[in-house]
């Protein structure tokens, strides 16, 4: 049994596939029916694990997607962003647009950590390797939070 589930939704301009589960050695992706669309969105919000044994299948899956589709990644959890930064082969040599992704912020006043969803525009507006725009405020004390990590590394894969 596959360790990952794919839920396909057809939108006006694209096919959206939401992944739920694990990108591991038991993950089976099947084949994608594009229904004539040329945009393909992968929603990673519910991916709870990714391991090195799952990478080979994943990369083959990415490489096997039709050459003429534009691929968008959305709601990438930290583990997916870290994977893209550590292992650029994750995108299967495809041209991938990371539309939205989570980033970790820390409030020193409340001693709290929060994963906030940022958009590609947020990241690009801030300049390369920066996380400042827009300011991420703590949901408790409403004061600006610090990015929890090395900005230059974390934002490296958002281009
Ligand atoms: Zn706070």
mmCIF file of N, CA and C in Angstrom, residues 76 78 81-82 84-86 98 100-105 116-134 136 146-159:
data_model
loop_
_atom_site.group_PDB
_atom_site.id
_atom_site.type_symbol
_atom_site.label_atom_id
_atom_site.label_comp_id
_atom_site.label_asym_id
_atom_site.label_seq_id
_atom_site.Cartn_x
_atom_site.Cartn_y
_atom_site.Cartn_z
ATOM 1 N N UNK A 76 4.776 24.386 0.898
ATOM 2 C CA UNK A 76 5.882 23.477 1.206
ATOM 3 C C UNK A 76 6.238 23.574 2.681
ATOM 4 N N UNK A 78 8.585 22.944 6.089
ATOM 5 C CA UNK A 78 10.020 23.154 6.279
ATOM 6 C C UNK A 78 10.830 21.986 5.731
ATOM 7 N N UNK A 81 11.276 22.356 2.002
ATOM 8 C CA UNK A 81 12.189 23.466 1.671
ATOM 9 C C UNK A 81 13.629 23.054 1.979
ATOM 10 N N UNK A 82 13.830 22.427 3.135
ATOM 11 C CA UNK A 82 15.182 21.983 3.500
ATOM 12 C C UNK A 82 15.710 20.968 2.494
ATOM 13 N N UNK A 84 14.893 20.724 -0.682
ATOM 14 C CA UNK A 84 15.236 21.409 -1.938
ATOM 15 C C UNK A 84 16.575 22.131 -1.827
ATOM 16 N N UNK A 85 16.846 22.646 -0.620
ATOM 17 C CA UNK A 85 18.104 23.356 -0.424
ATOM 18 C C UNK A 85 19.298 22.401 -0.340
ATOM 19 N N UNK A 86 19.094 21.274 0.324
ATOM 20 C CA UNK A 86 20.177 20.307 0.504
ATOM 21 C C UNK A 86 20.423 19.485 -0.752
ATOM 22 N N UNK A 98 8.158 27.799 -6.803
ATOM 23 C CA UNK A 98 7.677 27.607 -5.436
ATOM 24 C C UNK A 98 6.765 28.790 -5.112
ATOM 25 N N UNK A 100 4.308 29.012 -2.608
ATOM 26 C CA UNK A 100 4.149 29.308 -1.178
ATOM 27 C C UNK A 100 4.824 28.234 -0.348
ATOM 28 N N UNK A 101 5.280 28.627 0.835
ATOM 29 C CA UNK A 101 6.080 27.728 1.665
ATOM 30 C C UNK A 101 6.038 28.226 3.106
ATOM 31 N N UNK A 102 6.313 27.333 4.019
ATOM 32 C CA UNK A 102 6.338 27.709 5.427
ATOM 33 C C UNK A 102 7.753 28.119 5.828
ATOM 34 N N UNK A 103 7.826 29.033 6.775
ATOM 35 C CA UNK A 103 9.110 29.439 7.321
ATOM 36 C C UNK A 103 8.937 29.565 8.836
ATOM 37 N N UNK A 104 9.998 29.231 9.560
ATOM 38 C CA UNK A 104 9.920 29.209 11.025
ATOM 39 C C UNK A 104 10.332 30.559 11.601
ATOM 40 N N UNK A 105 9.516 31.040 12.520
ATOM 41 C CA UNK A 105 9.806 32.300 13.210
ATOM 42 C C UNK A 105 9.758 32.062 14.708
ATOM 43 N N UNK A 116 5.047 30.104 9.621
ATOM 44 C CA UNK A 116 4.162 30.984 8.858
ATOM 45 C C UNK A 116 4.246 30.684 7.368
ATOM 46 N N UNK A 117 3.102 30.796 6.727
ATOM 47 C CA UNK A 117 3.052 30.561 5.287
ATOM 48 C C UNK A 117 3.429 31.853 4.556
ATOM 49 N N UNK A 118 4.483 31.764 3.744
ATOM 50 C CA UNK A 118 4.920 32.922 2.958
ATOM 51 C C UNK A 118 4.683 32.627 1.481
ATOM 52 N N UNK A 119 4.596 33.687 0.707
ATOM 53 C CA UNK A 119 4.467 33.491 -0.738
ATOM 54 C C UNK A 119 5.816 33.797 -1.393
ATOM 55 N N UNK A 120 5.906 33.329 -2.613
ATOM 56 C CA UNK A 120 7.093 33.605 -3.417
ATOM 57 C C UNK A 120 7.309 35.122 -3.520
ATOM 58 N N UNK A 121 6.214 35.867 -3.660
ATOM 59 C CA UNK A 121 6.313 37.332 -3.758
ATOM 60 C C UNK A 121 6.914 37.912 -2.480
ATOM 61 N N UNK A 122 6.480 37.391 -1.323
ATOM 62 C CA UNK A 122 7.052 37.845 -0.047
ATOM 63 C C UNK A 122 8.570 37.706 -0.076
ATOM 64 N N UNK A 123 9.018 36.526 -0.481
ATOM 65 C CA UNK A 123 10.443 36.224 -0.445
ATOM 66 C C UNK A 123 11.206 37.078 -1.451
ATOM 67 N N UNK A 124 10.648 37.231 -2.648
ATOM 68 C CA UNK A 124 11.364 37.977 -3.680
ATOM 69 C C UNK A 124 11.400 39.464 -3.359
ATOM 70 N N UNK A 125 10.335 39.959 -2.739
ATOM 71 C CA UNK A 125 10.273 41.370 -2.377
ATOM 72 C C UNK A 125 11.351 41.716 -1.347
ATOM 73 N N UNK A 126 11.666 40.736 -0.505
ATOM 74 C CA UNK A 126 12.640 40.964 0.558
ATOM 75 C C UNK A 126 14.071 40.948 0.042
ATOM 76 N N UNK A 127 14.273 40.548 -1.203
ATOM 77 C CA UNK A 127 15.622 40.428 -1.731
ATOM 78 C C UNK A 127 16.138 39.028 -1.490
ATOM 79 N N UNK A 128 17.225 38.669 -2.197
ATOM 80 C CA UNK A 128 17.728 37.301 -2.105
ATOM 81 C C UNK A 128 18.095 36.923 -0.668
ATOM 82 N N UNK A 129 17.633 35.781 -0.233
ATOM 83 C CA UNK A 129 18.017 35.252 1.073
ATOM 84 C C UNK A 129 17.533 36.065 2.254
ATOM 85 N N UNK A 130 16.414 36.754 2.097
ATOM 86 C CA UNK A 130 15.910 37.553 3.214
ATOM 87 C C UNK A 130 14.473 37.159 3.560
ATOM 88 N N UNK A 131 14.130 37.375 4.802
ATOM 89 C CA UNK A 131 12.798 36.972 5.261
ATOM 90 C C UNK A 131 12.055 38.123 5.918
ATOM 91 N N UNK A 132 12.443 39.347 5.617
ATOM 92 C CA UNK A 132 11.952 40.478 6.393
ATOM 93 C C UNK A 132 10.600 41.028 5.955
ATOM 94 N N UNK A 133 10.219 40.728 4.733
ATOM 95 C CA UNK A 133 9.024 41.382 4.217
ATOM 96 C C UNK A 133 7.969 40.364 3.840
ATOM 97 N N UNK A 134 6.757 40.435 4.277
ATOM 98 C CA UNK A 134 6.332 41.409 5.283
ATOM 99 C C UNK A 134 6.778 40.961 6.671
ATOM 100 N N UNK A 136 6.819 39.477 10.157
ATOM 101 C CA UNK A 136 6.006 38.412 10.742
ATOM 102 C C UNK A 136 5.823 38.709 12.224
ATOM 103 N N UNK A 146 11.611 36.952 15.051
ATOM 104 C CA UNK A 146 12.875 36.696 14.366
ATOM 105 C C UNK A 146 12.722 35.462 13.491
ATOM 106 N N UNK A 147 13.376 35.479 12.329
ATOM 107 C CA UNK A 147 13.424 34.274 11.516
ATOM 108 C C UNK A 147 14.259 33.237 12.258
ATOM 109 N N UNK A 148 13.758 32.003 12.333
ATOM 110 C CA UNK A 148 14.419 30.961 13.102
ATOM 111 C C UNK A 148 15.230 30.060 12.164
ATOM 112 N N UNK A 149 16.436 30.500 11.848
ATOM 113 C CA UNK A 149 17.270 29.728 10.931
ATOM 114 C C UNK A 149 18.248 30.655 10.241
ATOM 115 N N UNK A 150 18.881 30.145 9.206
ATOM 116 C CA UNK A 150 19.825 30.961 8.439
ATOM 117 C C UNK A 150 19.115 31.384 7.163
ATOM 118 N N UNK A 151 18.754 32.650 7.108
ATOM 119 C CA UNK A 151 17.932 33.139 5.997
ATOM 120 C C UNK A 151 18.540 32.840 4.632
ATOM 121 N N UNK A 152 19.852 33.107 4.512
ATOM 122 C CA UNK A 152 20.503 32.954 3.210
ATOM 123 C C UNK A 152 20.368 31.512 2.722
ATOM 124 N N UNK A 153 20.433 30.562 3.648
ATOM 125 C CA UNK A 153 20.313 29.155 3.258
ATOM 126 C C UNK A 153 18.864 28.794 2.984
ATOM 127 N N UNK A 154 17.992 29.151 3.911
ATOM 128 C CA UNK A 154 16.608 28.696 3.825
ATOM 129 C C UNK A 154 15.907 29.228 2.581
ATOM 130 N N UNK A 155 16.162 30.476 2.244
ATOM 131 C CA UNK A 155 15.464 31.093 1.116
ATOM 132 C C UNK A 155 16.199 30.869 -0.219
ATOM 133 N N UNK A 156 17.257 30.079 -0.138
ATOM 134 C CA UNK A 156 18.075 29.853 -1.343
ATOM 135 C C UNK A 156 17.312 29.245 -2.503
ATOM 136 N N UNK A 157 16.326 28.401 -2.212
ATOM 137 C CA UNK A 157 15.639 27.684 -3.301
ATOM 138 C C UNK A 157 14.462 28.474 -3.860
ATOM 139 N N UNK A 158 14.182 29.666 -3.296
ATOM 140 C CA UNK A 158 13.078 30.479 -3.805
ATOM 141 C C UNK A 158 13.635 31.479 -4.804
ATOM 142 N N UNK A 159 13.383 31.210 -6.070
ATOM 143 C CA UNK A 159 13.965 32.097 -7.091
ATOM 144 C C UNK A 159 12.872 32.624 -8.005
#
